Amino acid sequence: MSSERHATLRQVVHEVVDQTPVFDIHTHLFDPAFGSLVLWGIDELLTYHYLIAEAFRCNREPAEHFWRLDKPAQAEWIWRQLFLERSPISESCRGVLTTLQLLGLDVRQRDLPALRQHFLKWTPETYTDRILEISRVRKVCMTNLPFDDEERPVWERGFQRHPAFVSALRLDPLLLDWEKTAGQLHHWGYEVRADLSGQTFGEVRRFLSDWTQKMDSQYCMVSLPPEWRFSDNTVTNRLIEEAVLPFGRDHGQAFAMMIGVRRGVNPQLRMAGDSLAPTDVPSVEALCAAFPENRFICTMLARENQHALCVASRKFRNLHIFGCWWFLNNPSLIEEITRMRIELLGIGVTPQHSDCRVLDQLAYKWHHSRPILAGVLEEKYADLSDTGWHVTRSEVERDVHALLGGAFESFIKH
Ligand code: FIX
Ligand code: ZN
């Protein structure tokens, strides 16, 4: 390809990837109507669990000292450990600085109290719109838990929904802590039994249907440990096969599985204490083969699983893979995984989601991911160009729209 054509192609691809509005398909953000559940601002950015884990490694103070501090004091402690006493070059630390930069703040003074001042003028509503605008995110999928005592009353009361926020029904307590959840469901009027007998499965389906309707949920989802196997006769699998999947078939709802998390490996770190291990891709293939009428969405936490998961998605059109989740959300790994996915799956994949917990993080997570996706695409379109197949700008726009959430939207469509 001529160097002139390459330069134009490069510019087009980078511009399109930079400007295309994203549907962020998995976050832990909330519609502003959820009030105190909406996390935003510098103290929340600094106390993100990714940074807590990094800061704890920096000294030997007992963990309890940190947990006894209030949020501003925790943020100051992390700021000192990770930003003042050493250079903040990890991806999570860099993310805080990118966010501040995108907000137009000057980080050169390294002055946390001054940075805090800049956040005082916003409300959750105005700040949500500002962040969506600078991140160029058109739609955000929340992770919604009817089992959460703070969240549930908001759904039950009803509220005016923000047009950019959609919902996904999270099922971890139902599928992974059934004995406790059965009691809760029973209390809410569903005729379920802890031993799964009687009308239990039908009643769980009714519960799923009620909450899908209440939330207008787009899909239901669970995170599974690495030991999960399709062939095991567990309560989790019986609930999946007899309740979640029939419900999904009847209501056209896809089922998302995020597999590979080992919760609480270091309990001292509380929410920051989770780790990972490789899981069993053949179990996902067996599930997709056994239930061809269901649609599955999957991401895995271990790098070791990524290649096999791509191949599984090639074999099963009812499997859509997504995201560079959590410990994979680092530039070197995003690049490697995105290139491999596009080589194996073309446009039929969702390369990234943000997993944001703090609203402001939308700005950095997408700002860091977009150029990596653009770099991979630039290379792939250049390879095409070498064959004589020249893509047009509108074709690039079509493809990028698909990769940034459009393909996912089509996949989950009823
Ligand atoms: O299970 C999940 O959805 C995970 O993404 C979270 O539990 C995790 O804490 C996280 O925020 C990862 O990015
Ligand atoms: Zn998540």
JSON list of N, CA, C and O in Angstrom, two decimals, residues 1-15 378 382 385 393:
[
{"chain": "A", "resi": 1, "resn": "MET", "atom": "N", "xyz": [0.85, -1.19, 0.00]},
{"chain": "A", "resi": 1, "resn": "MET", "atom": "CA", "xyz": [0.00, 0.00, 0.00]},
{"chain": "A", "resi": 1, "resn": "MET", "atom": "C", "xyz": [0.89, 1.24, 0.00]},
{"chain": "A", "resi": 1, "resn": "MET", "atom": "O", "xyz": [1.90, 1.28, 0.69]},
{"chain": "A", "resi": 2, "resn": "SER", "atom": "N", "xyz": [0.48, 2.25, -0.76]},
{"chain": "A", "resi": 2, "resn": "SER", "atom": "CA", "xyz": [1.29, 3.47, -0.80]},
{"chain": "A", "resi": 2, "resn": "SER", "atom": "C", "xyz": [1.27, 4.13, 0.57]},
{"chain": "A", "resi": 2, "resn": "SER", "atom": "O", "xyz": [0.29, 4.01, 1.31]},
{"chain": "A", "resi": 3, "resn": "SER", "atom": "N", "xyz": [2.35, 4.85, 0.90]},
{"chain": "A", "resi": 3, "resn": "SER", "atom": "CA", "xyz": [2.40, 5.43, 2.25]},
{"chain": "A", "resi": 3, "resn": "SER", "atom": "C", "xyz": [1.35, 6.53, 2.40]},
{"chain": "A", "resi": 3, "resn": "SER", "atom": "O", "xyz": [0.82, 6.75, 3.48]},
{"chain": "A", "resi": 4, "resn": "GLU", "atom": "N", "xyz": [1.00, 7.16, 1.26]},
{"chain": "A", "resi": 4, "resn": "GLU", "atom": "CA", "xyz": [-0.04, 8.20, 1.33]},
{"chain": "A", "resi": 4, "resn": "GLU", "atom": "C", "xyz": [-1.40, 7.57, 1.70]},
{"chain": "A", "resi": 4, "resn": "GLU", "atom": "O", "xyz": [-2.13, 8.05, 2.56]},
{"chain": "A", "resi": 5, "resn": "ARG", "atom": "N", "xyz": [-1.70, 6.46, 1.01]},
{"chain": "A", "resi": 5, "resn": "ARG", "atom": "CA", "xyz": [-2.98, 5.79, 1.30]},
{"chain": "A", "resi": 5, "resn": "ARG", "atom": "C", "xyz": [-2.99, 5.29, 2.75]},
{"chain": "A", "resi": 5, "resn": "ARG", "atom": "O", "xyz": [-3.99, 5.36, 3.45]},
{"chain": "A", "resi": 6, "resn": "HIS", "atom": "N", "xyz": [-1.84, 4.79, 3.19]},
{"chain": "A", "resi": 6, "resn": "HIS", "atom": "CA", "xyz": [-1.77, 4.28, 4.57]},
{"chain": "A", "resi": 6, "resn": "HIS", "atom": "C", "xyz": [-2.02, 5.41, 5.58]},
{"chain": "A", "resi": 6, "resn": "HIS", "atom": "O", "xyz": [-2.77, 5.24, 6.54]},
{"chain": "A", "resi": 7, "resn": "ALA", "atom": "N", "xyz": [-1.44, 6.56, 5.31]},
{"chain": "A", "resi": 7, "resn": "ALA", "atom": "CA", "xyz": [-1.62, 7.69, 6.23]},
{"chain": "A", "resi": 7, "resn": "ALA", "atom": "C", "xyz": [-3.09, 8.10, 6.29]},
{"chain": "A", "resi": 7, "resn": "ALA", "atom": "O", "xyz": [-3.64, 8.37, 7.37]},
{"chain": "A", "resi": 8, "resn": "THR", "atom": "N", "xyz": [-3.76, 8.11, 5.14]},
{"chain": "A", "resi": 8, "resn": "THR", "atom": "CA", "xyz": [-5.19, 8.48, 5.12]},
{"chain": "A", "resi": 8, "resn": "THR", "atom": "C", "xyz": [-6.01, 7.44, 5.87]},
{"chain": "A", "resi": 8, "resn": "THR", "atom": "O", "xyz": [-6.88, 7.77, 6.68]},
{"chain": "A", "resi": 9, "resn": "LEU", "atom": "N", "xyz": [-5.71, 6.17, 5.60]},
{"chain": "A", "resi": 9, "resn": "LEU", "atom": "CA", "xyz": [-6.44, 5.10, 6.27]},
{"chain": "A", "resi": 9, "resn": "LEU", "atom": "C", "xyz": [-6.26, 5.20, 7.79]},
{"chain": "A", "resi": 9, "resn": "LEU", "atom": "O", "xyz": [-7.22, 5.13, 8.56]},
{"chain": "A", "resi": 10, "resn": "ARG", "atom": "N", "xyz": [-5.03, 5.43, 8.19]},
{"chain": "A", "resi": 10, "resn": "ARG", "atom": "CA", "xyz": [-4.74, 5.54, 9.61]},
{"chain": "A", "resi": 10, "resn": "ARG", "atom": "C", "xyz": [-5.57, 6.67, 10.24]},
{"chain": "A", "resi": 10, "resn": "ARG", "atom": "O", "xyz": [-6.20, 6.48, 11.28]},
{"chain": "A", "resi": 11, "resn": "GLN", "atom": "N", "xyz": [-5.59, 7.79, 9.55]},
{"chain": "A", "resi": 11, "resn": "GLN", "atom": "CA", "xyz": [-6.32, 8.94, 10.09]},
{"chain": "A", "resi": 11, "resn": "GLN", "atom": "C", "xyz": [-7.82, 8.64, 10.19]},
{"chain": "A", "resi": 11, "resn": "GLN", "atom": "O", "xyz": [-8.46, 8.94, 11.20]},
{"chain": "A", "resi": 12, "resn": "VAL", "atom": "N", "xyz": [-8.35, 8.04, 9.13]},
{"chain": "A", "resi": 12, "resn": "VAL", "atom": "CA", "xyz": [-9.79, 7.73, 9.13]},
{"chain": "A", "resi": 12, "resn": "VAL", "atom": "C", "xyz": [-10.11, 6.77, 10.29]},
{"chain": "A", "resi": 12, "resn": "VAL", "atom": "O", "xyz": [-11.05, 7.00, 11.07]},
{"chain": "A", "resi": 13, "resn": "VAL", "atom": "N", "xyz": [-9.33, 5.71, 10.41]},
{"chain": "A", "resi": 13, "resn": "VAL", "atom": "CA", "xyz": [-9.64, 4.70, 11.43]},
{"chain": "A", "resi": 13, "resn": "VAL", "atom": "C", "xyz": [-9.55, 5.32, 12.83]},
{"chain": "A", "resi": 13, "resn": "VAL", "atom": "O", "xyz": [-10.45, 5.13, 13.67]},
{"chain": "A", "resi": 14, "resn": "HIS", "atom": "N", "xyz": [-8.49, 6.07, 13.08]},
{"chain": "A", "resi": 14, "resn": "HIS", "atom": "CA", "xyz": [-8.34, 6.66, 14.41]},
{"chain": "A", "resi": 14, "resn": "HIS", "atom": "C", "xyz": [-9.45, 7.66, 14.71]},
{"chain": "A", "resi": 14, "resn": "HIS", "atom": "O", "xyz": [-10.00, 7.69, 15.82]},
{"chain": "A", "resi": 15, "resn": "GLU", "atom": "N", "xyz": [-9.81, 8.45, 13.69]},
{"chain": "A", "resi": 15, "resn": "GLU", "atom": "CA", "xyz": [-10.90, 9.43, 13.89]},
{"chain": "A", "resi": 15, "resn": "GLU", "atom": "C", "xyz": [-12.21, 8.71, 14.19]},
{"chain": "A", "resi": 15, "resn": "GLU", "atom": "O", "xyz": [-12.94, 9.08, 15.12]},
{"chain": "A", "resi": 378, "resn": "GLU", "atom": "N", "xyz": [-6.46, -0.51, 12.21]},
{"chain": "A", "resi": 378, "resn": "GLU", "atom": "CA", "xyz": [-5.64, 0.12, 11.16]},
{"chain": "A", "resi": 378, "resn": "GLU", "atom": "C", "xyz": [-4.77, -0.94, 10.47]},
{"chain": "A", "resi": 378, "resn": "GLU", "atom": "O", "xyz": [-4.70, -1.01, 9.24]},
{"chain": "A", "resi": 382, "resn": "ALA", "atom": "N", "xyz": [-5.21, -2.22, 6.65]},
{"chain": "A", "resi": 382, "resn": "ALA", "atom": "CA", "xyz": [-4.04, -2.08, 5.77]},
{"chain": "A", "resi": 382, "resn": "ALA", "atom": "C", "xyz": [-3.75, -3.41, 5.08]},
{"chain": "A", "resi": 382, "resn": "ALA", "atom": "O", "xyz": [-3.42, -3.46, 3.89]},
{"chain": "A", "resi": 385, "resn": "SER", "atom": "N", "xyz": [-6.11, -3.70, 2.34]},
{"chain": "A", "resi": 385, "resn": "SER", "atom": "CA", "xyz": [-5.75, -2.78, 1.27]},
{"chain": "A", "resi": 385, "resn": "SER", "atom": "C", "xyz": [-4.65, -3.36, 0.38]},
{"chain": "A", "resi": 385, "resn": "SER", "atom": "O", "xyz": [-4.64, -3.17, -0.83]},
{"chain": "A", "resi": 393, "resn": "ARG", "atom": "N", "xyz": [-14.83, 5.07, 4.19]},
{"chain": "A", "resi": 393, "resn": "ARG", "atom": "CA", "xyz": [-15.05, 5.61, 5.53]},
{"chain": "A", "resi": 393, "resn": "ARG", "atom": "C", "xyz": [-16.36, 5.08, 6.12]},
{"chain": "A", "resi": 393, "resn": "ARG", "atom": "O", "xyz": [-16.42, 4.72, 7.30]}
]
